[in-house]
Coordinates of C-alpha atoms and ligand atoms in Angstrom, one line a residue:
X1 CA 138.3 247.7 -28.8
X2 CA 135.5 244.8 -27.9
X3 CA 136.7 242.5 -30.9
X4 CA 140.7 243.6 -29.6
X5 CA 140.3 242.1 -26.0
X6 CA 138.3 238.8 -26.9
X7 CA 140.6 237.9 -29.5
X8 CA 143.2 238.4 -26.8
X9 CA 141.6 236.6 -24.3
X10 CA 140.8 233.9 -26.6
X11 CA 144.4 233.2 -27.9
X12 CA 145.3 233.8 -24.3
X13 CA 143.2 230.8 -23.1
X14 CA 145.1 228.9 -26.6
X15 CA 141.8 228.5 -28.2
X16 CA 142.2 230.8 -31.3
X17 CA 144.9 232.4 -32.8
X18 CA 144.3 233.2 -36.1
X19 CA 146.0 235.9 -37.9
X20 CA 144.7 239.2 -36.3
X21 CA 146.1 242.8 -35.5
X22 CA 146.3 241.7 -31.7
X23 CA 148.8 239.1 -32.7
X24 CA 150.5 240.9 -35.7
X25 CA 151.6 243.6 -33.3
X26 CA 153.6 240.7 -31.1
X27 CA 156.8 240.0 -32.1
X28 CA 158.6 236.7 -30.3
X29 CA 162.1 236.3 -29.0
X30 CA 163.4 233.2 -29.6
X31 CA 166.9 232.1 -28.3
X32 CA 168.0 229.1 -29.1
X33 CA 171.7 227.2 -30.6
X34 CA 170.5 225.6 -33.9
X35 CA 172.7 227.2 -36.3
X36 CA 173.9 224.0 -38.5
X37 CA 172.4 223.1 -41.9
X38 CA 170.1 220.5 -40.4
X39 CA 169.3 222.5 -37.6
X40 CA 168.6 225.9 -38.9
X41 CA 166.2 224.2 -41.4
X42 CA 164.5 222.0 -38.4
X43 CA 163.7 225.9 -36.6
X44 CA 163.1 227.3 -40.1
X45 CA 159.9 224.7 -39.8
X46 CA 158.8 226.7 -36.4
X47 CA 159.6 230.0 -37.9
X48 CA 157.1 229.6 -40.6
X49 CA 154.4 228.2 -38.4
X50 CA 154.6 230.8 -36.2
X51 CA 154.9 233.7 -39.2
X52 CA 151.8 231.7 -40.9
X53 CA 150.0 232.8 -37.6
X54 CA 150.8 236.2 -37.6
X55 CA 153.6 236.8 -35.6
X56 CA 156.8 238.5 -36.3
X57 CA 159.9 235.8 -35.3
X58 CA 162.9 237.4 -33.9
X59 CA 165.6 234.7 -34.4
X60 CA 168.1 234.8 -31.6
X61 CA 170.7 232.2 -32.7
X62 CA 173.6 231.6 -30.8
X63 CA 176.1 229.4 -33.0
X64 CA 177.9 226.2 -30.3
X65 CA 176.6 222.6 -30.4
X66 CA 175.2 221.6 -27.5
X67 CA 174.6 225.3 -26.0
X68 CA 176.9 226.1 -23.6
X69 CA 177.3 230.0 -25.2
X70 CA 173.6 230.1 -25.4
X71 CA 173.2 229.6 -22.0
X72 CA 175.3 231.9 -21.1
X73 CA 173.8 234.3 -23.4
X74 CA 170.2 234.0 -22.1
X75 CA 171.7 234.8 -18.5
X76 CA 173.1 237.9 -19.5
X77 CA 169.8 238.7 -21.1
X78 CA 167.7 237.8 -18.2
X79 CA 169.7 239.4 -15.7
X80 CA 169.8 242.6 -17.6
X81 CA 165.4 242.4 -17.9
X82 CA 165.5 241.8 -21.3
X83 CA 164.7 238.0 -21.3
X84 CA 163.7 236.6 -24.8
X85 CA 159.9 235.2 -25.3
X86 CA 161.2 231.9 -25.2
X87 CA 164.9 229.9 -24.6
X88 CA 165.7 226.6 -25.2
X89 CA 166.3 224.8 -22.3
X90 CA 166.1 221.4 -21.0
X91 CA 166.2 218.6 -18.5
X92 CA 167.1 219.9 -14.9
X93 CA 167.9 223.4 -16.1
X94 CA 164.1 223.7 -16.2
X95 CA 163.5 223.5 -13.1
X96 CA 167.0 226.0 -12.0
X97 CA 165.1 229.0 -14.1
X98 CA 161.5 228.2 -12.9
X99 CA 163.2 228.3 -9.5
X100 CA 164.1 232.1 -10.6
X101 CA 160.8 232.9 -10.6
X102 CA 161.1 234.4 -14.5
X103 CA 159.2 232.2 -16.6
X104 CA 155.3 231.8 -17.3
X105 CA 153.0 229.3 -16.9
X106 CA 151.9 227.8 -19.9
X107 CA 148.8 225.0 -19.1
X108 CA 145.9 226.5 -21.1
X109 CA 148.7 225.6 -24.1
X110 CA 148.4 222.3 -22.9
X111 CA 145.5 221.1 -22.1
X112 CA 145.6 217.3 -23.9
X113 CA 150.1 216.9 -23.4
X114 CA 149.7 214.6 -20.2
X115 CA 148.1 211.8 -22.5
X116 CA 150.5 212.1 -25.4
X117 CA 153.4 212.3 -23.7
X118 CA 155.6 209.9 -22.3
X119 CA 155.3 210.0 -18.3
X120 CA 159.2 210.8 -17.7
X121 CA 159.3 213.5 -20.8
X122 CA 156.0 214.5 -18.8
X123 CA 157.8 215.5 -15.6
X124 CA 160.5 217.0 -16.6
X125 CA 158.4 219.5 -18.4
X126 CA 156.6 220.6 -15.2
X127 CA 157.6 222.9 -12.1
X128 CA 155.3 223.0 -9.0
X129 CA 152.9 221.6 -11.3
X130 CA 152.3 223.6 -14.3
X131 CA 153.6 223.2 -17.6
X132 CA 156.5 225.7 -18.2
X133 CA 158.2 223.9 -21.1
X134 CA 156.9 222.7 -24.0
X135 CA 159.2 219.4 -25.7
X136 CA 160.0 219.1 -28.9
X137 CA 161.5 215.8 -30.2
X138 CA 163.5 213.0 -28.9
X139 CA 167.4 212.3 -29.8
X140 CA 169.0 209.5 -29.3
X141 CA 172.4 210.1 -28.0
X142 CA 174.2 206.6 -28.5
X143 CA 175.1 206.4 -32.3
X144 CA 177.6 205.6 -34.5
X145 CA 177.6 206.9 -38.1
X146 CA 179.3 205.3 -40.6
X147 CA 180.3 205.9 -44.4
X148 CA 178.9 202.9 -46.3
X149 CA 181.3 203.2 -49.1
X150 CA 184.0 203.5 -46.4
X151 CA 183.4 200.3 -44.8
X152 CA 182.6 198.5 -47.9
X153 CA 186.2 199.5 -48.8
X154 CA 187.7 198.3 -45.8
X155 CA 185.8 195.0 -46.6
X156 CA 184.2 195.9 -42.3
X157 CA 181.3 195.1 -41.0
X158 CA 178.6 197.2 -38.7
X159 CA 180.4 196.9 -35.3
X160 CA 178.4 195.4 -32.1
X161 CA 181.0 194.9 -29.7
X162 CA 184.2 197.1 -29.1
X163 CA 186.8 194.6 -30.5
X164 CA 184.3 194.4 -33.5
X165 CA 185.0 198.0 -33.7
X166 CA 188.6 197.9 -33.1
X167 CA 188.7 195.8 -36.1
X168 CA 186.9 197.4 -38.4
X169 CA 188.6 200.7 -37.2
X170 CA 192.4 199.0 -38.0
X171 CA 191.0 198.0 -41.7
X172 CA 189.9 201.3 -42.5
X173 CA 193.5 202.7 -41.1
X174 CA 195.0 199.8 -43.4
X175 CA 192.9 201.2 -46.4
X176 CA 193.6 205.0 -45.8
X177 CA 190.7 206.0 -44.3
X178 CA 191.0 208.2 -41.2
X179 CA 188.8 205.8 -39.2
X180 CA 186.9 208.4 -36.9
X181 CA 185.9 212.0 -37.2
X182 CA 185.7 213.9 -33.8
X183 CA 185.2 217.2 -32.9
X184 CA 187.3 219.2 -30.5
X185 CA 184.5 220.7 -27.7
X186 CA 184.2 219.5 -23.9
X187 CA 180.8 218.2 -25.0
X188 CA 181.7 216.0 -27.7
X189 CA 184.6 214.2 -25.2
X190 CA 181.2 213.8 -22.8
X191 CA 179.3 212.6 -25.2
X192 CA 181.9 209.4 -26.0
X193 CA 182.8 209.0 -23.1
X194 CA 179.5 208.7 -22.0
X195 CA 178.6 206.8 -24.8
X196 CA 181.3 204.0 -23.6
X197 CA 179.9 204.2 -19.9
X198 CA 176.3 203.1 -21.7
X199 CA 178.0 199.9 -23.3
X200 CA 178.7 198.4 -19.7
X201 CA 175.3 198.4 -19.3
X202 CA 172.1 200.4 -18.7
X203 CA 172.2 199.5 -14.9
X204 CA 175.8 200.5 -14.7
X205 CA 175.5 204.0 -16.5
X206 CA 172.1 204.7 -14.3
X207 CA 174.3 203.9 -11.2
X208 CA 177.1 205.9 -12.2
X209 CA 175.6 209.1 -14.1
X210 CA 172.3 209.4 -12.6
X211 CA 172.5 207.7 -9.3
X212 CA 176.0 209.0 -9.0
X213 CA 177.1 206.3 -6.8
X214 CA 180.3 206.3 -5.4
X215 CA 181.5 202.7 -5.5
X216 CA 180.4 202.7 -9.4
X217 CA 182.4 205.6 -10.0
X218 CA 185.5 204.2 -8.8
X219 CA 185.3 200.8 -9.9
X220 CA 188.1 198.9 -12.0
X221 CA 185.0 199.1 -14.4
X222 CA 185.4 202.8 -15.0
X223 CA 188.9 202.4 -14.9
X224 CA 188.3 200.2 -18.1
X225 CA 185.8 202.9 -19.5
X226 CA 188.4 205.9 -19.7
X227 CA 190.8 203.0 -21.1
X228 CA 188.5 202.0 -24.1
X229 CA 188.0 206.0 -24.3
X230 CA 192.0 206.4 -24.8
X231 CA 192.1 203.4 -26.8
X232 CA 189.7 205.0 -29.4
X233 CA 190.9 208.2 -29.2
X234 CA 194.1 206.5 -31.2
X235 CA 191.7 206.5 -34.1
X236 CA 191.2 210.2 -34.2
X237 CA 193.1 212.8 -36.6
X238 CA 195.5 215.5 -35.3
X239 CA 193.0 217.7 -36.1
X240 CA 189.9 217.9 -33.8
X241 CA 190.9 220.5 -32.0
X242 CA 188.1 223.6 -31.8
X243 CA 186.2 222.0 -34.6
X244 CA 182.4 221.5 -34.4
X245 CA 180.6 218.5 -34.4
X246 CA 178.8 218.9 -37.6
X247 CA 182.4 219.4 -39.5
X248 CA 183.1 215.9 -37.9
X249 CA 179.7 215.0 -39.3
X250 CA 180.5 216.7 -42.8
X251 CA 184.3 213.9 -42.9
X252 CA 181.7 210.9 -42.5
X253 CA 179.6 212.5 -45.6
X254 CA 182.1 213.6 -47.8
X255 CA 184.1 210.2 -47.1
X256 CA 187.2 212.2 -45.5
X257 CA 186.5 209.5 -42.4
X258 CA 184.7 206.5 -41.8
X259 CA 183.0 207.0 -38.7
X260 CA 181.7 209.2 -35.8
X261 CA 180.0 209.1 -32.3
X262 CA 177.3 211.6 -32.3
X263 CA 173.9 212.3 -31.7
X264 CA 171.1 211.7 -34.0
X265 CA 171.4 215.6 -35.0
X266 CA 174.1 214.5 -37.1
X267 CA 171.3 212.9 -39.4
X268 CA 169.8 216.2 -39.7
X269 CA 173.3 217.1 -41.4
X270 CA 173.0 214.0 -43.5
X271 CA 169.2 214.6 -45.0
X272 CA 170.8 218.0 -45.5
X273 CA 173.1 216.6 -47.9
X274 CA 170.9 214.2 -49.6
X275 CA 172.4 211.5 -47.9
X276 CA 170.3 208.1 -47.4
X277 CA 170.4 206.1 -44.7
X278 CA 171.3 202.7 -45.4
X279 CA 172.9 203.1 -48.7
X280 CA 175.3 206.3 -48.0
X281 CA 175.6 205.7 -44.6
X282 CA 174.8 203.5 -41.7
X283 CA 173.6 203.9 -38.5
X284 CA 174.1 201.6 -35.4
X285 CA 173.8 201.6 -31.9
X286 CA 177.6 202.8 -30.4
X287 CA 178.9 199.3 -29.6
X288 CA 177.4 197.5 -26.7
X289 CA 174.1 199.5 -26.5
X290 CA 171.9 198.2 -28.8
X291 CA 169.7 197.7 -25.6
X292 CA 169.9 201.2 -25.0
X293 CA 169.4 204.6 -25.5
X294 CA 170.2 207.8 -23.8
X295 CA 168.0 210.4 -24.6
X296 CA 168.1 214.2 -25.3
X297 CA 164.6 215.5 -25.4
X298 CA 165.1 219.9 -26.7
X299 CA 162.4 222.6 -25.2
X300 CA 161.7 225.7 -24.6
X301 CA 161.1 227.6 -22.0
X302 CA 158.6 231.1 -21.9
X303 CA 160.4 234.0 -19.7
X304 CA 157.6 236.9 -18.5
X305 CA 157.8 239.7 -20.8
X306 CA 157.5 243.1 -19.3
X307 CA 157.7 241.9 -15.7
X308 CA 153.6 240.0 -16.7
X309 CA 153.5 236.8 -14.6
X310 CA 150.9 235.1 -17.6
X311 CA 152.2 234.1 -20.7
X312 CA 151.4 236.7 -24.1
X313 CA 149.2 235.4 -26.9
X314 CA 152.4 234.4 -29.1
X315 CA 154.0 232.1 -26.3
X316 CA 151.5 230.2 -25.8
X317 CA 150.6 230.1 -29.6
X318 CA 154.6 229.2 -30.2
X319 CA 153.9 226.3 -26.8
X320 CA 151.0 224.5 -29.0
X321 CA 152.3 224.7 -32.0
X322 CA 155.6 223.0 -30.8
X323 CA 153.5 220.1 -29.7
X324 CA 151.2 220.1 -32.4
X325 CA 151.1 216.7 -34.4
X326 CA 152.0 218.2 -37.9
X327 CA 154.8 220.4 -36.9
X328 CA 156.3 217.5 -34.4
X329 CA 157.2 215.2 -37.8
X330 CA 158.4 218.0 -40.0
X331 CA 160.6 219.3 -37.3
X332 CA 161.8 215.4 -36.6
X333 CA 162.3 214.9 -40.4
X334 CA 164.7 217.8 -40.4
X335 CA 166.3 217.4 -37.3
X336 CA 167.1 213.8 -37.2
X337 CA 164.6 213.2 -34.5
X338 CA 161.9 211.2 -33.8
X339 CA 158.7 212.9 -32.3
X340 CA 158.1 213.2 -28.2
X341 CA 154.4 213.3 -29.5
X342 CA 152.9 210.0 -29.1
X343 CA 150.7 208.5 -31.7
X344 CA 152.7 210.6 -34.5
X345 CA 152.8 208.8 -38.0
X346 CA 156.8 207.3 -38.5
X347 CA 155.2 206.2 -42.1
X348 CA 157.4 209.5 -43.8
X349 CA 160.6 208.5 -41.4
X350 CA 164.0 206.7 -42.7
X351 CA 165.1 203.1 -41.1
X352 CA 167.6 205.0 -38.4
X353 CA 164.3 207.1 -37.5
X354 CA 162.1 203.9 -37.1
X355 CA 165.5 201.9 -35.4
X356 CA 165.3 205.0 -32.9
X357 CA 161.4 204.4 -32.5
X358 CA 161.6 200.9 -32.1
X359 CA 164.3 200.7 -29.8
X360 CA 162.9 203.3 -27.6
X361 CA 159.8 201.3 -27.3
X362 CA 162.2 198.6 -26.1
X363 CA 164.4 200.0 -23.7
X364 CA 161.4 202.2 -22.5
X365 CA 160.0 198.6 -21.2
X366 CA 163.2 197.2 -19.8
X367 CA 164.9 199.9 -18.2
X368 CA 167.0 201.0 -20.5
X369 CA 166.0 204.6 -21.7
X370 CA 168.0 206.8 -19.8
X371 CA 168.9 210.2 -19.4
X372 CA 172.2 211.6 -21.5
X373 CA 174.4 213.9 -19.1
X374 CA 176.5 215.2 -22.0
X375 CA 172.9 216.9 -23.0
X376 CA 171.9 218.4 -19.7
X377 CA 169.3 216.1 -19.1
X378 CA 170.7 213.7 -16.3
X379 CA 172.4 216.0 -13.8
X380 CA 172.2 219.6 -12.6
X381 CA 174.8 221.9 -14.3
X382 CA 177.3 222.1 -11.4
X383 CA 177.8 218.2 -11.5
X384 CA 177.5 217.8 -14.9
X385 CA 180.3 220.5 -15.6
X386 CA 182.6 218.9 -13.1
X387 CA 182.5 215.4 -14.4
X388 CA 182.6 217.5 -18.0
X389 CA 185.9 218.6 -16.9
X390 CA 187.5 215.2 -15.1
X391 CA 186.7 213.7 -19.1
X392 CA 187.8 217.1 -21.2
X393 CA 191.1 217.3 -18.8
X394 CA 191.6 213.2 -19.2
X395 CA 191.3 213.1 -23.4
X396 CA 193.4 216.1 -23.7
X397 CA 196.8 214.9 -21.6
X398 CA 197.9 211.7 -20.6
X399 CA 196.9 211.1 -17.7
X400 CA 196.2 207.4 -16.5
X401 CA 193.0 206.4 -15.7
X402 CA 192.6 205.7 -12.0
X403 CA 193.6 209.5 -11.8
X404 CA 191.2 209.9 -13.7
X405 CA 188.1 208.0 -11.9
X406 CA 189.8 209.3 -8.7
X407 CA 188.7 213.0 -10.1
X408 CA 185.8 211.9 -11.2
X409 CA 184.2 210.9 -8.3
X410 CA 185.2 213.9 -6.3
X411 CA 183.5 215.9 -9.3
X412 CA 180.0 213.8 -8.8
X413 CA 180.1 215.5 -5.3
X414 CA 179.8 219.1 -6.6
X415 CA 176.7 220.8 -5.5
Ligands
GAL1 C1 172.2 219.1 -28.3 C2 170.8 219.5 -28.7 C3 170.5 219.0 -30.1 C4 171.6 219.3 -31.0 C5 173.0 219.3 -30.4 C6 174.1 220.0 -31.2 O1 172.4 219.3 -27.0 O2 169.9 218.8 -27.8 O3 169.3 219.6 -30.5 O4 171.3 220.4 -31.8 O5 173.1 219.8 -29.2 O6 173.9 221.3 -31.3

């Protein structure tokens, strides 16, 4: 009974947690959306750490890129008391549940975070000063994918600009290639359109999505943004409607079309398929952002089980091993990440893994990291949903777009 409660209090405090019967008995709810081949594998890598210590994983997938049936899965489970051991959540949404009063504390998990973290992935880890999230990797959001052999047919070349893109998008029409794969969720609209907001500038998209300021949002400048969005919609197939992104992502592999905006998840769907970067396929910054990058940083959040205000043995075991060095570059290497861990090796990484490093470093430094609202990490949900709207209602009919940014900034003001 002695040996019982030390043990517990010991993994408790996130010192030890070896295999014992204390932690054997513990079985961990996990919710979370990664249900695509380079996902599942990425939290196949947690699964197995977390099994290796002892604990039973009970895998609570919920299949929608991007989450929005998760989340509305975990509130039914919370609001019925029968909250998993752990949810992914992220950005502001943090701070919505801990404002519930449901989730657990978890600092004795981590105790040396503050210094390998950087300070903004820091913050929006905490609520009223204690750790309640713990981070996982870093995506960049502002990518374009490209099938090597498909440009090489259509003689293109890696786009920088928009009429760059516009080009090469016409030769690959001229050569029979469907020139870009898209997807058909409110999400994936967000994430181009937001995407095309970036390439006027890192001070414009800050101003616009994060500032929300109202003169930005109805500039002839946004007009032009939901023009270049309609313009590049002509270069979809009639297709996209309902599909997910990684069937998009699965045209760019199997050459059925030649390029697509996404997320660096979709390299996760790549490395699935053997696919190598560079000579398969290519990755570039989404024209006009090289200077940029949104990012889309994933965690999890630890819900009190059995009404306990402290977190159990296994979520603070499953909080440390998240952020543990060894875990953060096999999860990355699977996911299409790059680790939130700082000072973790890139040496086993591909070229659009050290790009994504190396222009993070960059735009860390001048001002142009900034936060993706297509992934929930710029705005709260209300605001982000309405603007998610103005942009899904705008791609799907044809309406013009000072309607459009008329919409749009009345959405910004929903509270
Ligand atoms: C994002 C999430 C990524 C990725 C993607 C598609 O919101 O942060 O981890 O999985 O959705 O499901």
């Amino acid at each position: 009974m002695k040996f019982r409660a030390i043990m517990g209090a010991l993994c408790a405090a996130g010192l030890m947690c070896g295999v014992s019967a204390v932690q054997a008995a513990e079985s961990i709810e996990v919710l979370h959306w990664w249900t695509s081949g380079g996902e599942s594998k990425a939290v196949g890598v947690l699964k197995d750490d977390m099994t290796k210590q002892g604990y039973t994983w009970k895998d609570f997938a919920v299949a929608g890129g991007a989450g929005a049936a998760a989340m509305t899965a975990l509130k039914t489970q919370v609001i019925s008391g029968n909250a998993p051991s752990a949810a992914q959540i992220k950005g502001p949404l943090i701070q919505d549940w801990a404002s519930q009063g449901v989730l657990v504390p978890i600092d004795s998990a981590a105790a040396d975070w503050k210094k390998n973290l950087p300070p903004e992935i820091d913050k929006i880890m905490h609520a009223d000063g204690h750790y309640v999230a713990a981070p996982f990797s870093v995506h960049r959001v502002n990518w374009l994918y490209i099938n090597k052999a498909a440009l090489d047919k259509a003689g293109g070349k890696v786009p920088t600009t928009w009429p760059e893109f516009f080009a090469v998008a016409d030769k690959m029409k001229a050569a029979g290639i469907q020139p870009i794969a898209m997807g058909g969720q409110p999400w994936q609209d967000l994430t181009l359109w937001e995407d095309v907001v970036l390439s006027q500038g890192a001070g414009f998209y800050k101003k616009a999505l994060v500032d929300l300021d109202e003169k930005t949002l109805t500039s002839d400048q946004m007009v032009g943004v939901f023009d270049t969005v309609r313009k590049i919609q002509g270069y979809f197939d009639a297709g996209r409607t309902g599909r997910d992104w990684n069937l998009a992502t699965a045209m760019v592999i199997n050459g059925k079309a030649g390029m697509q905006f996404m997320g660096d998840w979709a390299k996760g769907e790549f490395a699935n398929a053997n696919k190598k970067a560079g000579s398969d396929y290519v990755c570039a910054a989404v024209p006009g952002t090289e200077k940029s990058y949104t990012f889309n940083v994933d965690s999890f959040v630890f819900f009190q089980q059995k009404g306990e205000k402290t977190a159990t043995p296994g979520q603070l075991a499953l909080a440390k091993t998240i952020m543990s060095p060894e875990f953060q570059e096999q999860f990355s290497l699977n996911k299409g990440s790059i680790p939130v861990r700082l000072g973790v090796s890139m040496a086993k990484f591909d070229d659009c893994a050290k790009k994504s490093y190396a222009d993070e470093q960059v735009a860390i430094k001048s001002g142009g990291y900034v936060p993706s609202l297509a992934h929930g990490m710029a705005q709260p949900d209300a605001a982000a949903g309405a603007i998610s709207d103005v942009v899904t209602k705008f791609m799907n009919s044809q309406q013009d777009s000072k309607t459009a940014v008329a919409a749009l900034a009345k959405a910004a003001k929903t509270k």
